[in-house]
XYZ file of C-alpha atoms in Angstrom:
442
model
C 0.000 0.000 0.000
C 1.474 3.377 -0.986
C 1.916 6.281 1.406
C -0.834 8.218 -0.418
C -3.256 5.312 -0.060
C -2.466 5.002 3.646
C -3.130 8.715 4.145
C -6.452 8.458 2.256
C -7.425 5.410 4.322
C -6.563 7.231 7.566
C -8.657 10.246 6.544
C -11.614 8.004 5.673
C -11.284 6.147 8.969
C -11.084 9.446 10.822
C -14.266 10.657 9.090
C -16.095 7.419 9.994
C -14.959 7.688 13.620
C -16.131 11.272 13.786
C -19.520 10.491 12.194
C -20.098 7.633 14.647
C -19.322 9.960 17.530
C -21.739 12.597 16.160
C -24.523 10.017 15.823
C -23.947 8.846 19.380
C -24.129 12.425 20.616
C -27.410 13.002 18.755
C -28.907 9.956 20.471
C -28.143 11.520 23.861
C -30.455 14.462 23.232
C -33.658 12.650 24.156
C -34.821 9.707 26.233
C -34.371 8.334 29.724
C -31.286 8.436 31.894
C -30.712 4.742 31.116
C -30.761 5.478 27.371
C -28.354 8.358 27.911
C -25.959 6.012 29.731
C -26.207 3.325 27.071
C -25.257 5.788 24.318
C -22.531 7.644 26.193
C -19.066 6.779 24.864
C -15.712 7.004 26.551
C -13.388 9.586 24.946
C -12.574 8.505 21.406
C -9.274 8.638 19.557
C -10.379 10.069 16.194
C -9.581 13.725 16.980
C -6.146 12.785 18.254
C -5.081 10.308 15.577
C -2.113 12.475 14.584
C -0.946 13.251 18.131
C 1.511 10.594 19.260
C 1.723 12.000 22.819
C -2.005 12.123 23.571
C -3.329 9.763 26.249
C -5.831 8.331 23.720
C -3.045 7.184 21.396
C -3.748 3.455 21.174
C -0.208 2.711 19.991
C 0.957 3.364 23.559
C -0.698 0.770 25.740
C -1.347 1.133 29.466
C 1.271 -0.511 31.675
C 1.810 -0.942 35.420
C 0.214 0.868 38.403
C -1.193 -2.338 39.931
C -1.214 -0.893 43.476
C -3.019 2.275 42.372
C -5.594 0.273 40.392
C -6.322 -1.765 43.533
C -6.877 1.414 45.564
C -9.245 2.906 42.986
C -11.241 -0.319 42.683
C -11.673 -0.429 46.464
C -13.221 2.997 46.124
C -15.486 1.877 43.269
C -16.864 -1.065 45.238
C -17.138 0.603 48.648
C -20.422 0.578 50.600
C -21.256 4.273 50.196
C -24.294 5.044 48.048
C -22.631 8.158 46.578
C -18.853 8.438 46.913
C -16.399 11.110 45.746
C -12.626 10.791 45.411
C -9.878 12.572 43.490
C -6.738 11.736 41.547
C -4.110 14.444 41.358
C -0.665 14.743 39.836
C 1.521 17.080 37.836
C 0.942 17.473 34.120
C 2.241 14.538 32.076
C 2.380 12.027 34.933
C -0.368 9.897 33.336
C -3.625 10.701 35.166
C -5.950 10.606 32.152
C -4.507 7.388 30.690
C -4.658 5.742 34.113
C -8.323 6.642 34.621
C -9.221 5.702 31.032
C -7.831 2.243 31.822
C -9.867 2.098 35.048
C -13.007 2.877 33.034
C -12.312 0.154 30.485
C -11.639 -2.415 33.234
C -14.936 -1.693 34.982
C -17.408 -1.079 32.160
C -19.150 -4.384 32.896
C -19.909 -3.339 36.486
C -20.612 0.384 35.960
C -22.237 2.740 33.536
C -19.221 4.959 32.812
C -19.644 8.656 31.966
C -16.561 10.741 31.115
C -18.049 14.177 31.747
C -17.658 16.793 29.042
C -18.976 20.303 29.594
C -22.253 19.739 27.719
C -23.005 16.500 29.595
C -24.067 18.461 32.671
C -26.714 20.255 30.597
C -27.867 17.017 28.955
C -28.257 15.196 32.270
C -30.166 18.105 33.776
C -32.490 18.071 30.750
C -33.577 14.471 31.257
C -37.191 14.440 32.431
C -38.081 10.729 32.251
C -36.499 9.609 35.494
C -33.034 8.645 36.683
C -33.325 4.891 37.142
C -30.504 2.772 35.728
C -29.471 -0.874 35.594
C -26.140 -0.577 37.429
C -24.103 2.008 39.369
C -22.694 5.027 37.523
C -19.041 6.033 37.468
C -18.659 9.721 36.611
C -15.176 10.874 35.627
C -14.502 14.608 35.545
C -11.180 15.826 34.171
C -10.183 19.399 35.168
C -12.713 19.086 37.981
C -11.571 22.327 39.623
C -12.742 24.185 36.493
C -16.204 22.571 36.641
C -16.700 22.462 40.397
C -20.171 24.061 40.469
C -21.477 21.711 37.767
C -19.989 18.731 39.628
C -21.608 19.816 42.898
C -25.049 20.056 41.278
C -24.636 16.656 39.624
C -23.678 15.010 42.929
C -26.811 16.500 44.509
C -28.954 15.258 41.620
C -27.649 11.688 41.889
C -28.051 11.737 45.676
C -31.638 12.996 45.478
C -32.485 10.512 42.702
C -30.962 7.703 44.824
C -28.640 6.614 42.030
C -25.667 4.629 43.326
C -22.761 6.558 41.876
C -19.043 7.218 42.053
C -17.397 10.540 41.203
C -13.729 10.394 40.276
C -12.308 13.917 39.980
C -9.026 14.656 38.185
C -7.011 17.709 39.195
C -3.402 18.882 38.804
C -2.628 19.643 42.448
C -4.012 18.545 45.797
C -4.683 22.209 46.603
C -7.047 22.421 43.614
C -9.099 19.539 45.001
C -9.142 21.123 48.443
C -10.807 24.135 46.814
C -13.620 21.834 45.602
C -13.666 20.047 48.940
C -14.863 23.136 50.796
C -18.379 22.470 49.495
C -20.639 20.676 51.988
C -21.848 18.119 49.446
C -18.241 17.009 48.725
C -17.563 16.615 52.453
C -20.799 14.673 52.892
C -19.951 12.124 50.198
C -16.151 12.031 50.399
C -14.741 8.490 50.229
C -13.872 7.099 53.668
C -12.086 4.002 54.923
C -14.161 1.532 56.918
C -12.739 2.976 60.152
C -14.045 6.431 59.195
C -10.662 8.006 58.495
C -10.689 10.561 55.694
C -8.851 9.695 52.475
C -6.754 12.321 50.730
C -6.516 12.360 46.909
C -4.540 9.633 45.188
C -1.484 11.657 44.161
C 0.252 9.963 41.212
C 3.146 12.442 41.536
C 4.245 11.005 44.874
C 7.543 9.156 44.705
C 6.087 5.959 46.199
C 3.817 5.701 43.153
C 6.677 5.819 40.636
C 6.557 2.773 38.393
C 9.475 0.375 37.869
C 12.083 0.650 35.119
C 10.778 -2.521 33.420
C 7.371 -0.853 33.036
C 8.930 2.310 31.579
C 10.831 0.074 29.156
C 7.507 -1.362 27.942
C 6.135 2.159 27.387
C 9.284 3.232 25.522
C 9.167 0.077 23.390
C 5.538 0.713 22.434
C 6.552 4.174 21.227
C 9.661 2.970 19.378
C 7.791 0.151 17.643
C 5.010 2.514 16.533
C 7.142 5.392 15.223
C 10.793 4.243 14.871
C 10.510 0.564 14.012
C 13.742 0.686 12.007
C 15.771 1.801 15.046
C 16.830 0.047 18.240
C 17.764 1.042 21.786
C 20.541 -0.433 23.900
C 19.794 -1.769 27.371
C 21.455 1.214 29.069
C 19.418 3.652 26.959
C 16.243 2.977 28.954
C 17.782 4.059 32.251
C 19.433 7.049 30.554
C 16.062 8.181 29.146
C 14.437 7.874 32.574
C 17.268 9.772 34.290
C 17.187 12.534 31.681
C 13.386 12.840 31.971
C 13.676 13.347 35.717
C 16.523 15.809 35.293
C 14.890 18.141 32.780
C 11.186 17.879 33.677
C 10.142 21.320 34.972
C 9.452 21.533 38.717
C 10.421 17.889 39.164
C 13.065 16.182 41.257
C 13.941 12.513 41.016
C 14.122 12.352 44.793
C 10.738 13.973 45.367
C 8.323 13.165 42.533
C 7.324 10.304 40.292
C 8.642 10.365 36.733
C 6.447 11.970 34.085
C 5.565 9.517 31.316
C 5.064 12.385 28.872
C 8.666 13.579 29.233
C 9.952 10.026 28.894
C 8.131 9.783 25.541
C 9.309 13.236 24.433
C 12.920 12.327 25.176
C 12.566 8.933 23.483
C 11.204 10.721 20.405
C 14.093 13.209 20.428
C 16.826 10.590 20.857
C 15.435 8.244 18.200
C 15.234 11.181 15.789
C 18.926 11.934 16.332
C 18.937 14.741 18.939
C 22.032 15.325 21.049
C 20.974 14.347 24.572
C 23.999 16.084 26.122
C 22.602 19.492 25.078
C 19.010 18.868 26.071
C 16.871 20.860 28.494
C 13.077 21.048 28.519
C 13.061 24.257 26.474
C 15.274 22.741 23.772
C 13.371 19.446 23.937
C 9.943 20.946 23.234
C 11.102 23.541 20.721
C 12.936 20.876 18.719
C 9.855 18.648 18.871
C 7.682 21.368 17.348
C 10.219 22.292 14.700
C 10.609 18.629 13.779
C 6.847 18.168 13.811
C 6.436 21.135 11.448
C 9.079 19.986 8.986
C 6.393 18.396 6.761
C 4.244 21.561 6.771
C 4.569 23.502 3.553
C 4.065 27.260 3.482
C 5.616 30.551 4.423
C 3.281 31.486 7.271
C 4.107 28.936 9.973
C 4.813 31.750 12.449
C 1.330 33.202 11.900
C -0.199 29.758 12.428
C 1.766 29.220 15.640
C 0.531 32.563 16.992
C -3.064 31.482 16.379
C -2.416 28.064 17.908
C -0.933 29.669 21.021
C -3.926 31.978 21.483
C -6.391 29.152 20.826
C -4.693 27.163 23.585
C -4.886 30.000 26.094
C -8.477 30.964 25.243
C -10.046 27.502 24.836
C -10.396 27.670 21.065
C -10.383 30.272 18.326
C -12.982 30.665 15.571
C -10.851 32.003 12.718
C -13.983 33.002 10.755
C -15.260 35.244 13.583
C -15.523 38.824 12.300
C -15.384 40.129 15.868
C -11.805 39.014 16.512
C -9.283 41.726 17.446
C -7.288 43.190 14.570
C -3.972 41.753 15.711
C -5.438 38.237 15.430
C -6.988 39.028 12.044
C -3.544 40.051 10.770
C -2.272 36.490 11.252
C -5.406 35.038 9.668
C -5.064 37.348 6.649
C -1.438 36.313 6.190
C -2.477 32.628 6.122
C -5.413 33.299 3.784
C -3.154 35.144 1.351
C -0.922 32.074 1.014
C -3.673 29.440 1.158
C -6.446 30.852 -0.988
C -7.939 27.361 -1.321
C -10.083 26.525 1.725
C -9.163 22.830 1.737
C -5.426 23.544 1.545
C -5.763 26.149 4.304
C -7.524 23.615 6.529
C -4.862 21.003 5.750
C -2.115 23.490 6.677
C -3.731 24.328 10.036
C -4.440 20.674 10.754
C -0.843 19.631 10.140
C 0.491 22.569 12.110
C -1.766 21.897 15.103
C -1.450 18.096 15.079
C -5.085 17.666 14.095
C -6.773 20.304 16.253
C -8.384 22.363 13.510
C -12.019 21.592 12.627
C -12.562 22.686 9.029
C -16.347 22.359 9.361
C -16.614 24.907 12.193
C -13.367 26.838 11.467
C -12.393 26.416 15.123
C -8.757 25.948 16.086
C -8.746 23.985 19.344
C -6.238 24.053 22.238
C -3.270 21.827 21.589
C -2.899 18.781 23.807
C -1.456 17.315 25.966
C -2.178 20.498 27.890
C 1.298 20.803 29.390
C 2.639 20.998 25.812
C -0.036 23.549 24.928
C 0.989 25.713 27.871
C 4.601 25.549 26.758
C 3.646 26.563 23.208
C 1.826 29.635 24.486
C 4.672 30.738 26.789
C 7.262 30.066 24.085
C 5.349 32.152 21.542
C 4.559 34.948 23.991
C 8.054 35.424 25.394
C 10.295 34.317 22.516
C 8.430 34.726 19.233
C 6.438 37.963 19.383
C 7.812 41.347 20.319
C 7.037 44.922 21.338
C 3.764 46.275 19.974
C 2.213 42.900 19.159
C 2.971 41.528 22.616
C 1.284 44.581 24.120
C -1.822 43.835 22.050
C -1.786 40.231 23.251
C -1.560 41.482 26.831
C -4.505 43.824 26.358
C -6.680 41.056 24.938
C -5.696 38.475 27.560
C -6.230 40.855 30.471
C -9.760 41.478 29.188
C -10.382 37.716 29.287
C -8.872 37.638 32.781
C -11.550 40.149 33.831
C -14.449 38.152 32.337
C -16.411 36.704 35.265
C -18.365 34.418 32.930
C -15.270 32.773 31.482
C -12.722 31.495 34.000
C -10.928 29.226 31.501
C -8.072 31.664 30.998
C -7.629 32.168 34.757
C -7.313 28.402 35.190
C -4.931 28.302 32.234
C -2.695 30.796 34.062
C -2.788 28.655 37.197
C -1.702 25.597 35.214
C 1.119 27.573 33.571
C 2.431 28.531 37.006
C 2.195 24.941 38.243
C 4.022 23.436 35.262
C 6.301 26.198 33.995
C 7.061 28.112 37.149
C 9.291 31.023 36.034
C 7.570 31.980 32.784
C 4.158 31.087 34.198
C 4.592 33.397 37.168
C 6.011 36.158 34.975
C 3.029 35.925 32.624
C 0.543 36.039 35.524
C 2.273 39.090 36.948
C 2.152 40.885 33.581
C -1.539 40.036 33.063
C -2.452 41.172 36.562
C -0.520 44.432 36.190
C -2.154 45.188 32.839
C -5.583 44.372 34.285
C -4.987 46.771 37.181
C -3.925 49.498 34.732
C -7.141 48.980 32.758
C -9.177 49.250 35.965
C -7.454 52.537 36.842
C -8.232 53.907 33.393
C -11.938 53.121 33.764
């Protein structure tokens, strides 16, 4: 099969995946709670087919974490009618892939719902009763950003007497403690049989670090999928792990578990010929993006990266929106002048963003994994735009910071500080100062 045929087959398969997902979503609009549960899918891989580092990449199988799986399954099968627990851990440590595996293991015993933003509205709109055939496991990623919706859903399940489990994913224990201040969380928090309170399962803790043999399996999955013509020596596995711990931001080998994402990033860099002796996290991620863009044709990659950075910070960017600020339109115009054909323009943005541009809606989505997206924004803001344009970015972002109805950007800033301390804190300080200046002017 030729390369062109493979690409056509992949595009067709992606379209079929997407259509199936759309049909499933349409079936959720009406009916009983049981019908909603039967038609609710776990997160699918079609959007992320091109992204080799995404947790839904099926080429990288789940390995290890037997002790943590046992702890979570004790929670799932505890005696409480409604029980709430949390998993926390720094970006890239493997929270989402771990919980996705938990869901797949327990689908026979539970109706599993991976909560997206619109699911809260859909569940609230069900009017034909909340009876179901087996307990419900609700998974909420970025739970600290959806805390009010989660609280209302817990109340609804409690009042409807639906046996349910709520597994909340957050970056830091402090973020869960913010959710925990609500009475309904305290009432249904998961407890041991002796009544002692359980703190979140923190996958960043050193005692939860997985063994070298398990990391070798993860590295081998990646190598076999993307560098099948290359091999690694036995000592390379330990060297990759040591380097990942050394250069991961805000991470110490003696204090925190290794981040699987950085192990994969380093494996990718080494197998592609990078010099590991000159590697830090800044060089690692910049070289990954430059290498990833090497197949993208066109003279407006910089304009596309600016849009991708803003889309990541603002939770998506509709490039057809006539109300966008002029400084954003300038980048869009530059791209349109090179790619006058709509299909070629969409292909350019899709390749540049690793598959996060939807040509049907013209929305450029935040790049994932989110820790990489945060890096892209900080890299573009501090290293790739200058002077007047950076001031315009600051003005626009500080306005979003002031929007009480949209706290996505505020949470984005918090994540930047947690993962990329120096630049994250500098950005937050600049945004806050600009916001204060705008308040003084008004």
